[in-house]
XYZ file of N, CA and C in Angstrom:
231
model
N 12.799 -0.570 -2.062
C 12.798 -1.674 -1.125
C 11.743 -2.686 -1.582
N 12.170 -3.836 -2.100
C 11.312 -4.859 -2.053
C 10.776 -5.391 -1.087
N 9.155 -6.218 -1.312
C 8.329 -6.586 -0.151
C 8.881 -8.048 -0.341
N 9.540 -8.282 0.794
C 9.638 -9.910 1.410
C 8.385 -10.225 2.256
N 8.622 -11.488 2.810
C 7.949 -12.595 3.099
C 7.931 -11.705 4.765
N 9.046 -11.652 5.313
C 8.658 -10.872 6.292
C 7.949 -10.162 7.021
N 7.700 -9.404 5.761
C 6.597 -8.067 5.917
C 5.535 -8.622 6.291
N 5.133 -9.938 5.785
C 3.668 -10.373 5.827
C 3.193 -10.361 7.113
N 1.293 -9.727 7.112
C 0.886 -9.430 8.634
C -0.014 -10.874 8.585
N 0.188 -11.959 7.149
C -0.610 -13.516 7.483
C -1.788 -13.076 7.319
N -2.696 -11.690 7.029
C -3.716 -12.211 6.412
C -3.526 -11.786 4.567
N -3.994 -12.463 4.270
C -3.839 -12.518 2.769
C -4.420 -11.672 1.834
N -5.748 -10.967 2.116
C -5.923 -10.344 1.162
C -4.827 -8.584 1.839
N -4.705 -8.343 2.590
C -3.738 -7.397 3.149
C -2.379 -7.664 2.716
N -1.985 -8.181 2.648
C -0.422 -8.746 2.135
C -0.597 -8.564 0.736
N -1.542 -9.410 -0.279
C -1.792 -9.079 -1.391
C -1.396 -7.693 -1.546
N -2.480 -6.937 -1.102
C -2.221 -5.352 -0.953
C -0.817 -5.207 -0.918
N -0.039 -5.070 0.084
C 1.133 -4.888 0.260
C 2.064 -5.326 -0.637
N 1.664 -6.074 -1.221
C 2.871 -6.825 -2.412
C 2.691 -5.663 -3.347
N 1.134 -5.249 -4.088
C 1.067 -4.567 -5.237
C 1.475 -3.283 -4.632
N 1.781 -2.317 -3.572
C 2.099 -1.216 -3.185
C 3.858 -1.263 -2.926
N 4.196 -2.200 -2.920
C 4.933 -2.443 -3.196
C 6.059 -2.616 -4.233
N 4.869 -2.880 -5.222
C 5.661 -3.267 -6.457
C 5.756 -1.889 -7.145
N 4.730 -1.204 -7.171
C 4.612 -0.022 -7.332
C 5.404 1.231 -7.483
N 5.836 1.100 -5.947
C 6.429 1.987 -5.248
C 8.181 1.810 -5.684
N 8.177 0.381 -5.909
C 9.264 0.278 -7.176
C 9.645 0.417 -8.394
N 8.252 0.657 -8.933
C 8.791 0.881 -10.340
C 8.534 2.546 -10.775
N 7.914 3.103 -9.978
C 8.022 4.684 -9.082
C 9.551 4.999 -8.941
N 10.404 4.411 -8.347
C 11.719 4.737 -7.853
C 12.608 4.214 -9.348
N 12.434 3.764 -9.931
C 12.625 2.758 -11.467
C 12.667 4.035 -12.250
N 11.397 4.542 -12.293
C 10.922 5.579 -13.247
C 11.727 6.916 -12.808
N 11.979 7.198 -12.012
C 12.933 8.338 -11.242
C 14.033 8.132 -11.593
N 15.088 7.194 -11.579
C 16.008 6.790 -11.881
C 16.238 6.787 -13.347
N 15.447 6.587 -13.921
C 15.583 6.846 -15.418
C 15.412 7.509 -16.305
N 14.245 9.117 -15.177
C 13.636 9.960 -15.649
C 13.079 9.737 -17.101
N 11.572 8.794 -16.539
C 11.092 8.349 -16.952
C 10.061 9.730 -17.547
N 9.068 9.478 -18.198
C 8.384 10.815 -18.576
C 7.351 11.260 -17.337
N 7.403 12.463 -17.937
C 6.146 13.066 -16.083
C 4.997 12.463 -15.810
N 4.448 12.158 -17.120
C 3.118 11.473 -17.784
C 2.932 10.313 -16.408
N 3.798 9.247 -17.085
C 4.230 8.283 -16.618
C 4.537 7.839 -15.222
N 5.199 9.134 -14.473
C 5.102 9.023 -13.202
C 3.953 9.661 -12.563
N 3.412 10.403 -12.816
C 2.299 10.674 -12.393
C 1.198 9.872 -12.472
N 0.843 8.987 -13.122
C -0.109 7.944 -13.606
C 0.335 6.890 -12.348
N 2.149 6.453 -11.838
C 2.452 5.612 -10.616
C 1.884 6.369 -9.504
N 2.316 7.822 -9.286
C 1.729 8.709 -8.036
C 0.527 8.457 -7.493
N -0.424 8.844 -8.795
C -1.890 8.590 -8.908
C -2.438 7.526 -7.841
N -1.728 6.193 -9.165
C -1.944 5.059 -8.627
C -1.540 4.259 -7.064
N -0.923 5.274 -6.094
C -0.203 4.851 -4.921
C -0.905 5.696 -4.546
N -1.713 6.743 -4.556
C -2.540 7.378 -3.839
C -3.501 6.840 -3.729
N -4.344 6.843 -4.837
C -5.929 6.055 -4.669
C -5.827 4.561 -4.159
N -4.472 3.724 -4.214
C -4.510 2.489 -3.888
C -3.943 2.514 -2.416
N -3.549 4.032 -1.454
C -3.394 3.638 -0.523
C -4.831 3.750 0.224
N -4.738 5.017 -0.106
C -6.225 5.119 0.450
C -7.649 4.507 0.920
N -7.343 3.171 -0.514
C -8.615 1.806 -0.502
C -8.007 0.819 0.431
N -6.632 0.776 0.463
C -5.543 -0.119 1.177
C -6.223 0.256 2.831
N -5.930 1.133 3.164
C -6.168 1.797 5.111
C -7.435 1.725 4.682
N -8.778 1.887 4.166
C -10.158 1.668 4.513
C -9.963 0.161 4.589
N -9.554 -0.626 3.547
C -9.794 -2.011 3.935
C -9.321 -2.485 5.077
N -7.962 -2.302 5.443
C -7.491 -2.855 6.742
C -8.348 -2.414 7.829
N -9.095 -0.914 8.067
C -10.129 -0.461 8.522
C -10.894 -1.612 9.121
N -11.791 -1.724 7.898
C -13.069 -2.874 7.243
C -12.483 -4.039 8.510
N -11.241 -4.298 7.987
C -11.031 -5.821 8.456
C -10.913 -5.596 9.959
N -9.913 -4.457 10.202
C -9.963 -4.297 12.175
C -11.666 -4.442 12.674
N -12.438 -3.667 12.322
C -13.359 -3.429 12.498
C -14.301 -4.618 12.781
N -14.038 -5.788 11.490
C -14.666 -7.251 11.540
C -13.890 -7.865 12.787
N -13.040 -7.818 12.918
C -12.651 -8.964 14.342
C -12.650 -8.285 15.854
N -13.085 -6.901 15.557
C -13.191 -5.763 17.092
C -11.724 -5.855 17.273
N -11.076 -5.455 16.571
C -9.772 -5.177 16.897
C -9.514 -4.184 18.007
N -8.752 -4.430 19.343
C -9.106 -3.625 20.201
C -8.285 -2.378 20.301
N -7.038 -2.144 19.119
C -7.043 -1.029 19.054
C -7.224 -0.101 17.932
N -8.211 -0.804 17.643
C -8.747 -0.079 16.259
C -8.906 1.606 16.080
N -9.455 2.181 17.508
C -9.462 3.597 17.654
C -7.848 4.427 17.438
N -7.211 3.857 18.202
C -5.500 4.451 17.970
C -5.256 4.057 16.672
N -5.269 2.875 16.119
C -4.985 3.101 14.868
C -5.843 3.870 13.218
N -6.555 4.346 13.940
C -7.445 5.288 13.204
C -7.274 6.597 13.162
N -6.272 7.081 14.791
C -5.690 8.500 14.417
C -4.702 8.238 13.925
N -3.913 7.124 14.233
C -2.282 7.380 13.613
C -2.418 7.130 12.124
């Protein structure tokens, strides 16, 4: 699934994010499809792990800067 314009939550460095997890996560499904080498997908895996992970602390960061008021619920979910 490609990231459209849609998706966008309008702030920009978050969307940024979302574009490259995005793109990612496509060429992940690319590499499956073509049975690509393990190497190779594992290096995309990798990379969608550690980049989600920095992804939800930042959006974190950012709820956190404007007192987002449901910052607590979205911290368990």
């Amino acid at each position: 699934m490609p990231w459209t314009p849609n998706l966008s939550v309008g702030i920009e460095e978050i969307d940024e994010q979302h574009k490259m997890w995005f793109e990612k996560a496509e060429k992940l499904f690319e590499a499956g499809k073509a049975h690509q080498a393990k190497e190779y997908i594992g290096e995309l895996l990798s990379f969608l792990d550690e980049y989600t992970k920095k992804h939800f602390a930042d959006e974190e960061k950012y709820m956190l800067s404007i007192n987002y008021p449901e910052y607590a619920a979205q911290k368990v979910a």
